[in-house]
Structure formats: structure tokens, C-alpha cells
Amino acid sequence: MEDRYKTIVNLAPDVIYTLSRKGILTSLSPSFERITGFKTSDWIGRHFAGLIHPDDLAQAIKIFRQTMRGQTVLSYELRILSKKGGYLTGEFSSAPEIVNGKIVGKIGIARDITRHKQDEEKLRQSRDHLKVILENVVDGITVQRSDGSLEYVNNAAAIASGYRSSEEMLENPTKWTETFELKTEDGQSFPLSKLPGRRVLGGEIEPREVVGFLNKKTGEEGWSIIKARPIFDEFGKVYAVVNIINDITQRMELERRKDDFIGIASHELKTPVTSIKGYIHLLKREHKQEDKHTGYLIKVDKQLDKLTELIQDLLDLGRIQGGKLIYRIEKFHMADLIRDVVSDLQRITPERRIILKNGIKRSVKGDRDRIAQVLINLITNAIKYSPRDRKVLVKASEDKGNVHIAVRDYGIGIEKSEMDKIFDRFYRVKDSRGKTFPGLGIGLYLSSEIVTRHNGKIWVESGKGQGSTFHFTLPAN
Ligand code: ADP
């Protein structure tokens, strides 16, 4: 061999070898020792078959014969014995060695790809693990590409969407829109553009929605919380969306039963309370003279009023749930309403100072009684959640196209973390000292429903121990 070629063979990181026509190894480059751990002299003069994994031998012999017939074979894999025991994977290419036009043997080159193979195997295993996990979580999981097409669904998602398997869903991803009608919590039809996945593509980071699924064929109804998160590419662009679909059908059914119960119970309570109230009035008339009994009757009557209010709140709650709260819209003077409410409340709580600063002239269009109910709620809360010796401020002003009412108290205040939640149904702040205020946690929920229905806004500014200011605005007429 020419010196140049010798140097190349000696330096090559791959193994370069030659075989005789009978398959005997006639030369092996030095890298053979580094890779396999054997000495070249251990193998030169021996048949190549001894180095090959038994399962790969048939293929190795087949290729050897092909080269002996003059063919060049590129890029095939064989497992080779290593000195430590075990096998390495090599990627081979080989060709006939031709001298004076005659095939005298074979020249081959082999690259060690064991590490690469192991990495590939590890990757495959971890992918398989992940797949098993994803397939077995109870939540539905889907991955959408940025063009909206489906890249992955697990079985839970496919079955919840009316398919038999995830494969079937990947083949026909839009069938579910034909099967289901989507609904919002208050029974309206759910616009597809509001689905969290689509909103992530529009730039939102973590949208979440409660979605009802009505099966058009069977009439069955299911509910899910759908959450979506973006996956970004290396340029920070949304490359895919992961949707997590949590089935809450059972929970919604329980909620519905609870709502039904509250509805029925409050309705049933109303009749006896009204009747008791009637008898109290009769008794009061009979006891004209100021005696001990009249005092008791007045107290009973006051308690009955409180009970009636509670029942009314519960009934309203049921009506809101069913979308049946009726609003009687009329034009009225907001200033008059505020003055009436404040003076009524002042009359029944003479021990408190309620200060009114009125700067409103404009009128409002809406349900006067419902808006009065909001104000009563806010002022009674201000009284309830502050000490007896502190005043309550009611300030009304005009602000651009709105009337703005603020109710300020100097009481216990509300922690920042609770401020969003207090407008939720039945939500009540737990007091760490165990002090409890009576109530059902409905007042603010009703108030926020009423204000929102009038295209207004309601919010609170507060801090623990700093008192609270509840604000609401309504469009002025
Ligand atoms: P309720 O007063 O019947 O519990 P609400 O819906 O009116 O129900 O209020 C919800 C919760 O918000 C209350 O339980 C209370 O913890 C808190 N809250 C309401 N108003 C105030 C206020 N002015 N100051 C402090 N906390 C308040």
C-alpha cells in the first residue's frame, strides 16, 4: 500500500478491513483495537463469522456473497462482538477488492454507532413511557398544531368526543362538531371562537372554560372544564396548543340537584312564613295597648322580615341559575333611589351613622327594585362587617357616561387574595379567629349579576383591616 493510504487507514476513526475470498480477515485498521478492545492480531487470519452476532450472521454472509459477485453494498448494520462481552452496533459499507480485473477479496469500512443506537432506544423508551402515562390519565389531552389540525389525542379525549379510539379521532378530527352542540353554563350556545385552544392561538396564555356538550343524537349531556396552554418554538412563536379536558359531568349534576333543592326549599318556605306574618299582624291589632306581648310581637315580626329576605335571596338565586330573573326596565332618578335606600336603612339601624354624599343628577334606565337591592346589599354588608362606632359613607357621582356609587366602610376589610372570589356564589371569607358573621354568601353574587345585566361594573377596593369600598357603575341615561 502507498504510504499516504497507510496513514489514512491508520488515522481513520472507522475500522477499515479486508477479507480474503474465503472470508478470512487479512487486515484490520488500528481503530479496531480502540473500538472492540481486541488486538488486531487476535482476529487477523480468522474467519469474520466469529465476530458477528449469531442473529445477524445470515445477513452478513449474504452480503459477503454479493460482494464476491462484484457488488458494492452501502450502509448496512451488523452487531459485532466486543472484548468486554456484549455486542457493538456497526454501520458497514463494503466492496469487492479487485486486482488485475479479478476479485481477490473484499474491502470494508465500519463505523461504531452503538452510542447513537442506545440514545435512539432511550428516546423510544421514554416516548413509550410518556405514551402509557398520557393514555392512562383520566383527563382528556389533545395537541393541536398552529394551523388548528390535530397532532395528538389520548383515548380519554377521543372517547369523550364520541369516538371509539384516538386513532379514529385522528383520522376524522371534525366529526365531533357534527355530534355535539356546545353550551355555556347558562344554556347559551357556545361560540367555537371562545374555545381555549383557539384563544391560545390568538395569543392568550392560559384560558379556561366550562363547556357543556349536548349529544345531538342521544340527547345526553356532559360537562368539561377545558384548559389550554401554548407550546412555543425556539423563536417564541406558538407552535402547538395543549388542551386538557377535565370531565365534570357528575359534579355539575350534583350542583344541579343542589340548586333544585334550594329552589324547592325556598319556595316551600315562603308560604308558611307569609302565613305566620299574617297572624302576627292580626295579633298586633288585638294587642292595641302597649304591653309586654306587643314588644315580643314586634321582635318576631322583625325576625320574620329577615327570614323573608333570606328566602327571597334564595329564590332569586334559583331564578338567576335558570335564567328566569325578570327585570322590569324603567327610567328613574338614581339620586332619589339612593336617598330612599339610605334613609330606610338609617331608620332601621339608628345606632349607625350612614353618611350620603350625592352628586348625581342624571337618571338611569333599569329595574329600580333590583338596583335598590344592590345598594341595600352593599350598605348592609358595610354595617355588618364593621364595628358599631364606625361610620358608613355612600358617595354617588357622575363619571363620563356613567353613574358611580361607592360604599365605604372602616371595618375588617378583605384580603387581596379573596377579592375576586367574594362575588362568587356561596363564597364567604373564613375568618382566622373563628369569628363568624351570619349570612349565606349570596348577596354579592346577586349584586354582581344584577349590575352586569344592566351593563355596569362592580368591584371592590380593600385590604385586611383597612375597611372596604365597594363600587358599582351603571350607564347613565
Ligand atoms: P354574606 O354577607 O351573606 O356572607 P355576601 O355575598 O354579601 O354574603 O358577601 C360575601 C363575603 O364577602 C362575606 O362573607 C364577607 O366575607 C365578604 N364581605 C362582603 N362585604 C364585606 C365588607 N364590607 N367588608 C368585609 N368583608 C365583606
XYZ file of C-alpha atoms and ligand atoms in Angstrom:
504
model
C 0.000 0.000 0.000
C 1.140 3.501 -0.746
C 2.335 5.398 2.357
C -0.389 8.028 2.017
C -3.114 5.428 2.115
C -1.448 3.659 5.017
C -1.558 6.900 7.001
C -5.210 7.436 6.183
C -6.090 3.887 7.250
C -4.127 4.295 10.468
C -5.793 7.592 11.355
C -9.357 6.738 10.354
C -11.787 6.675 13.292
C -13.740 3.983 11.434
C -12.493 0.410 11.092
C -11.111 -0.433 7.677
C -10.644 -4.108 6.954
C -10.045 -6.610 4.171
C -11.261 -10.170 3.742
C -9.977 -12.966 1.515
C -12.303 -14.730 -0.950
C -12.881 -17.319 1.783
C -13.919 -14.739 4.362
C -10.671 -14.730 6.319
C -9.689 -11.357 7.819
C -6.492 -10.246 6.098
C -6.147 -6.765 7.600
C -7.735 -4.571 10.273
C -7.014 -0.886 10.898
C -5.807 0.194 14.390
C -9.153 1.735 15.371
C -10.431 -1.868 15.641
C -8.484 -2.169 18.901
C -9.843 1.048 20.374
C -13.440 0.178 19.492
C -13.684 -3.556 20.224
C -10.933 -3.951 22.819
C -9.415 -6.911 20.881
C -5.931 -6.867 19.362
C -5.915 -6.872 15.558
C -3.650 -9.933 15.790
C -6.407 -11.766 17.711
C -8.520 -11.760 14.564
C -6.291 -11.454 11.511
C -6.172 -14.914 9.942
C -9.575 -15.908 11.345
C -12.975 -16.063 9.659
C -15.125 -12.943 10.050
C -18.150 -15.009 11.160
C -16.678 -15.314 14.655
C -17.123 -11.577 15.190
C -20.758 -11.343 14.097
C -23.842 -11.616 16.345
C -25.474 -15.022 15.579
C -28.764 -13.360 14.627
C -27.014 -11.137 12.061
C -24.837 -13.882 10.579
C -27.179 -14.902 7.753
C -27.356 -11.313 6.541
C -23.562 -10.876 6.836
C -22.924 -13.988 4.724
C -25.465 -12.911 2.129
C -23.770 -9.543 1.740
C -20.335 -11.200 1.635
C -21.525 -13.330 -1.299
C -22.943 -10.279 -3.083
C -19.566 -8.517 -2.864
C -17.859 -11.640 -4.135
C -20.115 -11.376 -7.203
C -18.840 -7.845 -7.741
C -21.483 -5.723 -5.980
C -20.864 -2.767 -3.707
C -23.189 -2.700 -0.682
C -23.640 0.568 1.187
C -24.805 1.291 4.688
C -25.955 -1.856 6.451
C -25.956 -2.602 10.153
C -24.356 -5.585 11.921
C -23.699 -6.316 15.553
C -20.043 -7.061 16.351
C -18.556 -8.837 19.363
C -16.627 -6.679 21.818
C -13.938 -7.919 24.126
C -15.883 -6.870 27.264
C -18.651 -9.223 26.219
C -21.790 -7.965 24.584
C -22.088 -6.514 21.113
C -21.485 -3.171 19.453
C -23.502 -1.919 16.506
C -21.566 -1.029 13.361
C -22.677 0.667 10.217
C -20.897 -1.019 7.306
C -20.183 -0.407 3.635
C -18.187 -2.864 1.555
C -16.995 -3.543 -1.960
C -15.027 -6.236 -3.809
C -11.216 -5.898 -3.864
C -10.171 -6.204 -7.486
C -6.616 -6.921 -8.607
C -5.818 -7.158 -12.323
C -9.550 -7.438 -13.108
C -10.080 -10.313 -10.720
C -12.000 -10.307 -7.409
C -9.479 -11.307 -4.768
C -11.466 -10.473 -1.693
C -13.408 -7.637 -0.082
C -12.659 -4.214 1.427
C -14.965 -2.870 4.092
C -15.361 0.080 6.375
C -17.352 0.084 9.604
C -18.426 2.890 11.881
C -19.318 2.390 15.554
C -22.906 3.604 16.021
C -23.555 1.906 19.381
C -23.994 5.161 21.308
C -26.301 6.561 18.702
C -28.379 3.355 18.814
C -28.564 3.464 22.597
C -29.699 7.090 22.535
C -32.322 6.230 19.976
C -33.508 3.358 22.142
C -33.651 5.552 25.252
C -35.641 8.135 23.364
C -38.035 5.451 22.125
C -38.457 4.110 25.642
C -39.160 7.485 27.175
C -41.606 8.205 24.363
C -43.316 4.891 25.111
C -43.441 5.709 28.839
C -44.964 9.077 28.149
C -47.491 7.488 25.854
C -48.528 4.982 28.514
C -48.915 7.808 31.041
C -50.915 10.007 28.668
C -53.132 7.120 27.669
C -53.922 6.313 31.277
C -54.670 9.743 32.705
C -58.350 10.308 33.293
C -58.293 13.763 31.747
C -58.576 14.158 28.013
C -55.450 15.558 26.364
C -55.145 16.838 22.821
C -52.360 18.651 20.991
C -53.305 20.966 18.150
C -50.833 22.363 15.635
C -50.847 26.082 14.995
C -52.980 25.554 11.852
C -55.630 24.001 14.119
C -55.060 20.411 12.927
C -54.776 17.618 15.491
C -51.334 16.226 16.281
C -52.200 14.037 19.265
C -55.229 12.885 21.238
C -55.296 10.404 24.092
C -58.045 7.835 24.443
C -59.905 9.756 27.151
C -60.220 12.774 24.843
C -61.291 10.626 21.899
C -63.926 8.729 23.859
C -65.293 11.899 25.459
C -65.585 13.354 21.941
C -67.712 10.430 20.764
C -65.034 8.303 19.048
C -64.107 4.710 19.754
C -60.351 5.320 19.871
C -57.717 8.003 19.480
C -56.796 6.599 16.023
C -60.348 7.097 14.819
C -60.335 10.686 16.064
C -57.028 11.489 14.352
C -58.466 10.173 11.072
C -61.644 12.199 11.275
C -60.984 15.076 13.656
C -64.003 17.243 12.874
C -66.697 14.613 13.394
C -67.257 15.747 16.985
C -68.597 19.130 15.848
C -71.318 17.217 13.978
C -72.110 15.075 17.023
C -72.156 17.725 19.743
C -73.733 21.062 20.322
C -71.688 23.198 22.698
C -73.320 25.113 25.530
C -72.263 27.685 28.094
C -73.126 27.330 31.778
C -76.237 29.479 31.398
C -77.514 27.417 28.500
C -76.498 29.685 25.606
C -74.793 28.226 22.564
C -71.016 28.253 22.992
C -69.155 30.092 20.215
C -66.270 27.983 18.854
C -64.059 31.076 18.844
C -64.255 31.079 22.650
C -62.732 27.585 22.948
C -59.476 27.856 24.942
C -57.398 26.211 22.171
C -58.398 28.852 19.657
C -57.801 31.612 22.164
C -54.248 30.382 22.777
C -53.627 30.660 19.033
C -54.935 34.204 19.378
C -52.268 34.987 21.995
C -53.832 34.116 25.363
C -51.626 32.143 27.739
C -53.908 30.101 29.969
C -57.587 30.336 29.036
C -60.098 28.112 30.810
C -63.784 27.494 30.088
C -66.633 25.369 31.358
C -68.211 23.800 28.284
C -71.381 21.740 28.018
C -71.626 19.035 25.365
C -75.068 18.073 24.144
C -75.074 14.926 22.036
C -77.398 15.766 19.145
C -78.317 12.125 18.538
C -78.769 10.726 22.053
C -79.696 13.970 23.846
C -77.118 13.114 26.526
C -75.402 15.987 28.239
C -71.832 16.205 29.520
C -69.722 18.954 31.059
C -65.993 19.658 30.927
C -63.519 22.221 32.110
C -61.224 22.847 29.151
C -57.832 24.427 29.748
C -55.273 25.228 27.066
C -51.576 26.140 27.134
C -49.251 27.129 24.298
C -46.040 25.337 23.302
C -43.518 27.784 21.877
C -40.886 27.150 19.204
C -37.302 28.457 19.527
C -38.401 31.848 18.145
C -41.050 32.233 20.846
C -43.912 31.674 18.419
C -46.841 29.409 19.334
C -46.119 26.158 17.590
C -48.801 23.975 19.177
C -51.538 24.059 21.811
C -52.105 21.513 24.565
C -55.726 21.133 25.662
C -56.596 19.474 28.961
C -60.208 18.356 29.181
C -61.499 17.574 32.653
C -64.870 15.809 32.758
C -67.088 17.428 35.426
C -70.430 15.930 34.371
C -71.004 14.313 37.774
C -70.121 17.459 39.677
C -72.465 19.519 37.511
C -75.250 17.013 38.136
C -74.731 17.354 41.900
C -74.715 21.152 41.587
C -77.944 20.999 39.645
C -79.557 18.815 42.316
C -78.399 21.256 44.989
C -79.847 24.180 43.009
C -83.106 22.295 42.547
C -83.227 21.587 46.256
C -82.593 25.220 47.171
C -85.271 26.272 44.698
C -87.882 23.886 46.078
C -86.982 24.501 49.731
C -87.146 28.289 49.404
C -90.425 28.060 47.542
C -91.939 25.791 50.180
C -90.709 28.039 52.999
C -92.317 31.091 51.558
C -95.943 30.037 52.144
C -95.740 29.239 55.891
C -93.670 32.369 56.559
C -96.206 34.567 54.778
C -98.972 32.954 56.754
C -97.167 33.409 60.113
C -96.609 37.039 59.220
C -100.332 37.430 58.591
C -101.198 36.030 62.032
C -98.633 38.256 63.719
C -100.351 41.272 62.183
C -103.691 40.042 63.474
C -102.253 39.553 66.963
C -100.626 43.011 66.895
C -104.004 44.541 66.118
C -105.625 42.661 69.017
C -102.931 43.860 71.447
C -103.535 47.542 70.861
C -102.305 48.609 74.281
C -98.550 48.797 74.802
C -97.854 45.672 76.839
C -95.078 43.126 77.084
C -96.653 40.973 74.375
C -96.687 43.733 71.772
C -92.930 44.102 72.272
C -92.453 40.405 71.615
C -94.655 40.515 68.560
C -92.630 43.403 67.088
C -89.448 41.361 67.627
C -90.977 38.278 65.997
C -92.106 40.419 63.096
C -88.562 41.825 62.619
C -87.080 38.329 62.596
C -89.707 37.263 60.094
C -88.653 40.126 57.836
C -85.069 38.861 57.976
C -86.269 35.360 57.156
C -88.339 36.646 54.239
C -85.283 38.457 52.888
C -83.201 35.296 53.071
C -85.887 33.292 51.313
C -86.188 35.994 48.673
C -82.416 35.864 48.070
C -82.576 32.096 47.681
C -85.477 32.363 45.255
C -83.615 34.996 43.222
C -80.578 32.758 43.167
C -82.662 29.940 41.687
C -84.101 32.304 39.104
C -80.627 33.508 38.057
C -79.466 29.900 37.673
C -82.446 29.182 35.455
C -82.069 32.448 33.539
C -85.503 33.449 34.836
C -84.775 36.575 36.860
C -87.102 39.131 35.291
C -86.045 42.763 35.044
C -88.667 45.476 34.747
C -86.920 48.262 32.904
C -87.972 51.861 33.519
C -86.353 55.258 33.679
C -85.828 56.612 37.184
C -83.777 59.131 39.130
C -80.800 57.463 40.674
C -80.436 60.247 43.280
C -83.960 59.582 44.581
C -83.333 55.862 44.808
C -80.113 56.334 46.763
C -81.736 58.825 49.138
C -84.685 56.459 49.775
C -82.474 53.430 50.405
C -80.107 55.299 52.723
C -82.906 56.844 54.786
C -84.724 53.491 55.100
C -81.575 51.745 56.284
C -80.769 54.639 58.631
C -84.233 54.349 60.149
C -83.881 50.628 60.926
C -80.281 50.951 62.173
C -80.429 54.203 64.161
C -77.290 53.216 66.083
C -75.072 53.605 62.955
C -74.051 56.726 61.059
C -74.675 56.400 57.322
C -73.424 59.482 55.506
C -74.593 60.224 51.990
C -72.771 62.490 49.522
C -74.864 62.745 46.434
C -73.534 64.271 43.223
C -75.853 62.673 40.679
C -78.444 64.468 38.582
C -78.852 62.038 35.716
C -81.373 59.259 35.519
C -80.797 55.588 34.850
C -82.730 53.012 32.839
C -83.150 49.709 34.586
C -85.020 47.713 37.211
C -85.356 50.156 40.122
C -86.054 47.475 42.740
C -83.127 45.301 41.670
C -80.713 48.220 41.708
C -82.056 49.199 45.142
C -81.358 45.593 46.171
C -77.672 46.002 45.143
C -77.308 49.170 47.179
C -79.073 47.621 50.198
C -76.714 44.639 49.987
C -73.609 46.807 49.912
C -74.709 49.075 52.742
C -75.895 46.205 54.997
C -72.579 44.424 54.367
C -70.709 47.638 55.249
C -72.679 47.744 58.506
C -72.280 44.032 59.179
C -68.532 43.884 58.587
C -67.513 46.977 60.574
C -67.634 47.890 64.269
C -70.618 49.765 65.661
C -68.806 53.044 66.261
C -67.611 53.467 62.662
C -69.494 55.397 60.015
C -70.518 54.160 56.573
C -70.030 56.507 53.630
C -72.170 56.376 50.495
C -70.866 58.516 47.664
C -72.624 58.937 44.342
C -71.040 60.743 41.424
C -71.168 61.042 37.656
C -68.234 59.862 35.654
C -68.268 60.247 31.840
C -71.349 58.342 30.678
C -71.834 56.504 33.978
C -73.227 56.967 37.420
C -70.775 55.728 40.026
C -71.767 54.632 43.518
C -69.190 53.862 46.203
C -69.964 52.401 49.629
C -67.087 52.832 52.084
C -66.742 51.210 55.482
C -63.978 51.233 58.110
C -64.293 47.614 59.136
C -62.484 44.294 58.892
C -61.619 44.662 55.201
C -60.845 41.874 52.756
C -57.580 40.167 51.941
C -56.322 40.773 48.371
C -56.478 37.050 47.555
C -60.181 36.925 48.436
C -61.263 39.965 46.483
C -62.170 38.145 43.250
C -63.892 35.275 44.975
C -66.355 37.154 47.166
C -68.553 37.783 44.119
C -68.896 34.004 43.588
C -71.990 32.129 44.627
C -71.915 30.932 48.290
C -68.403 32.296 48.795
C -67.719 33.548 52.304
C -64.385 34.654 53.729
C -63.237 32.384 56.532
C -62.128 34.377 59.498
C -58.913 33.081 61.037
C -60.072 33.982 64.541
C -63.151 31.874 64.007
C -65.449 34.860 64.319
C -68.469 34.235 62.150
C -70.899 36.711 60.681
C -74.303 35.363 59.736
C -75.001 35.070 56.014
C -75.225 32.736 53.037
C -72.710 34.275 50.647
C -75.341 35.114 48.056
C -75.687 38.905 48.355
C -72.617 39.900 46.345
C -73.268 37.209 43.753
C -76.789 38.548 43.170
C -75.485 42.125 43.146
C -72.857 41.381 40.535
C -75.409 39.532 38.346
C -77.793 42.466 38.553
C -75.125 45.087 37.813
C -73.675 43.085 34.899
C -77.137 42.623 33.414
C -77.500 46.401 33.451
C -74.195 46.687 31.527
C -72.494 48.063 34.594
C -69.415 47.065 36.590
C -68.941 46.128 40.222
C -65.660 45.846 42.124
C -64.050 46.260 45.500
C -61.033 48.056 46.900
C -59.876 46.792 50.225
C -57.132 45.271 52.338
C -57.243 43.245 55.510
C -58.062 45.517 58.438
C -58.336 48.570 56.209
C -62.057 48.725 55.587
C -63.599 48.239 52.157
C -65.003 50.336 49.368
C -67.468 48.612 47.081
C -68.037 50.389 43.784
C -70.562 49.956 41.044
C -71.262 51.889 37.885
C -74.296 51.944 35.609
C -74.678 53.631 32.237
C -76.462 56.944 32.722
C -79.463 57.589 30.563
P -72.781 37.183 53.167
O -72.542 38.559 53.709
O -74.181 36.726 53.303
O -71.785 36.190 53.660
P -72.130 38.315 50.564
O -72.225 37.692 49.217
O -72.857 39.588 50.789
O -72.576 37.199 51.587
O -70.590 38.550 50.862
C -69.649 37.530 50.621
C -68.467 37.636 51.555
O -67.715 38.819 51.253
C -68.859 37.784 53.016
O -68.999 36.522 53.615
C -67.690 38.557 53.594
O -66.671 37.659 53.964
C -67.185 39.392 52.453
N -67.650 40.795 52.527
C -68.712 41.355 51.903
N -68.819 42.657 52.184
C -67.789 42.959 53.015
C -67.345 44.173 53.676
N -67.982 45.330 53.525
N -66.242 44.073 54.442
C -65.596 42.912 54.605
N -65.960 41.753 54.020
C -67.050 41.769 53.247
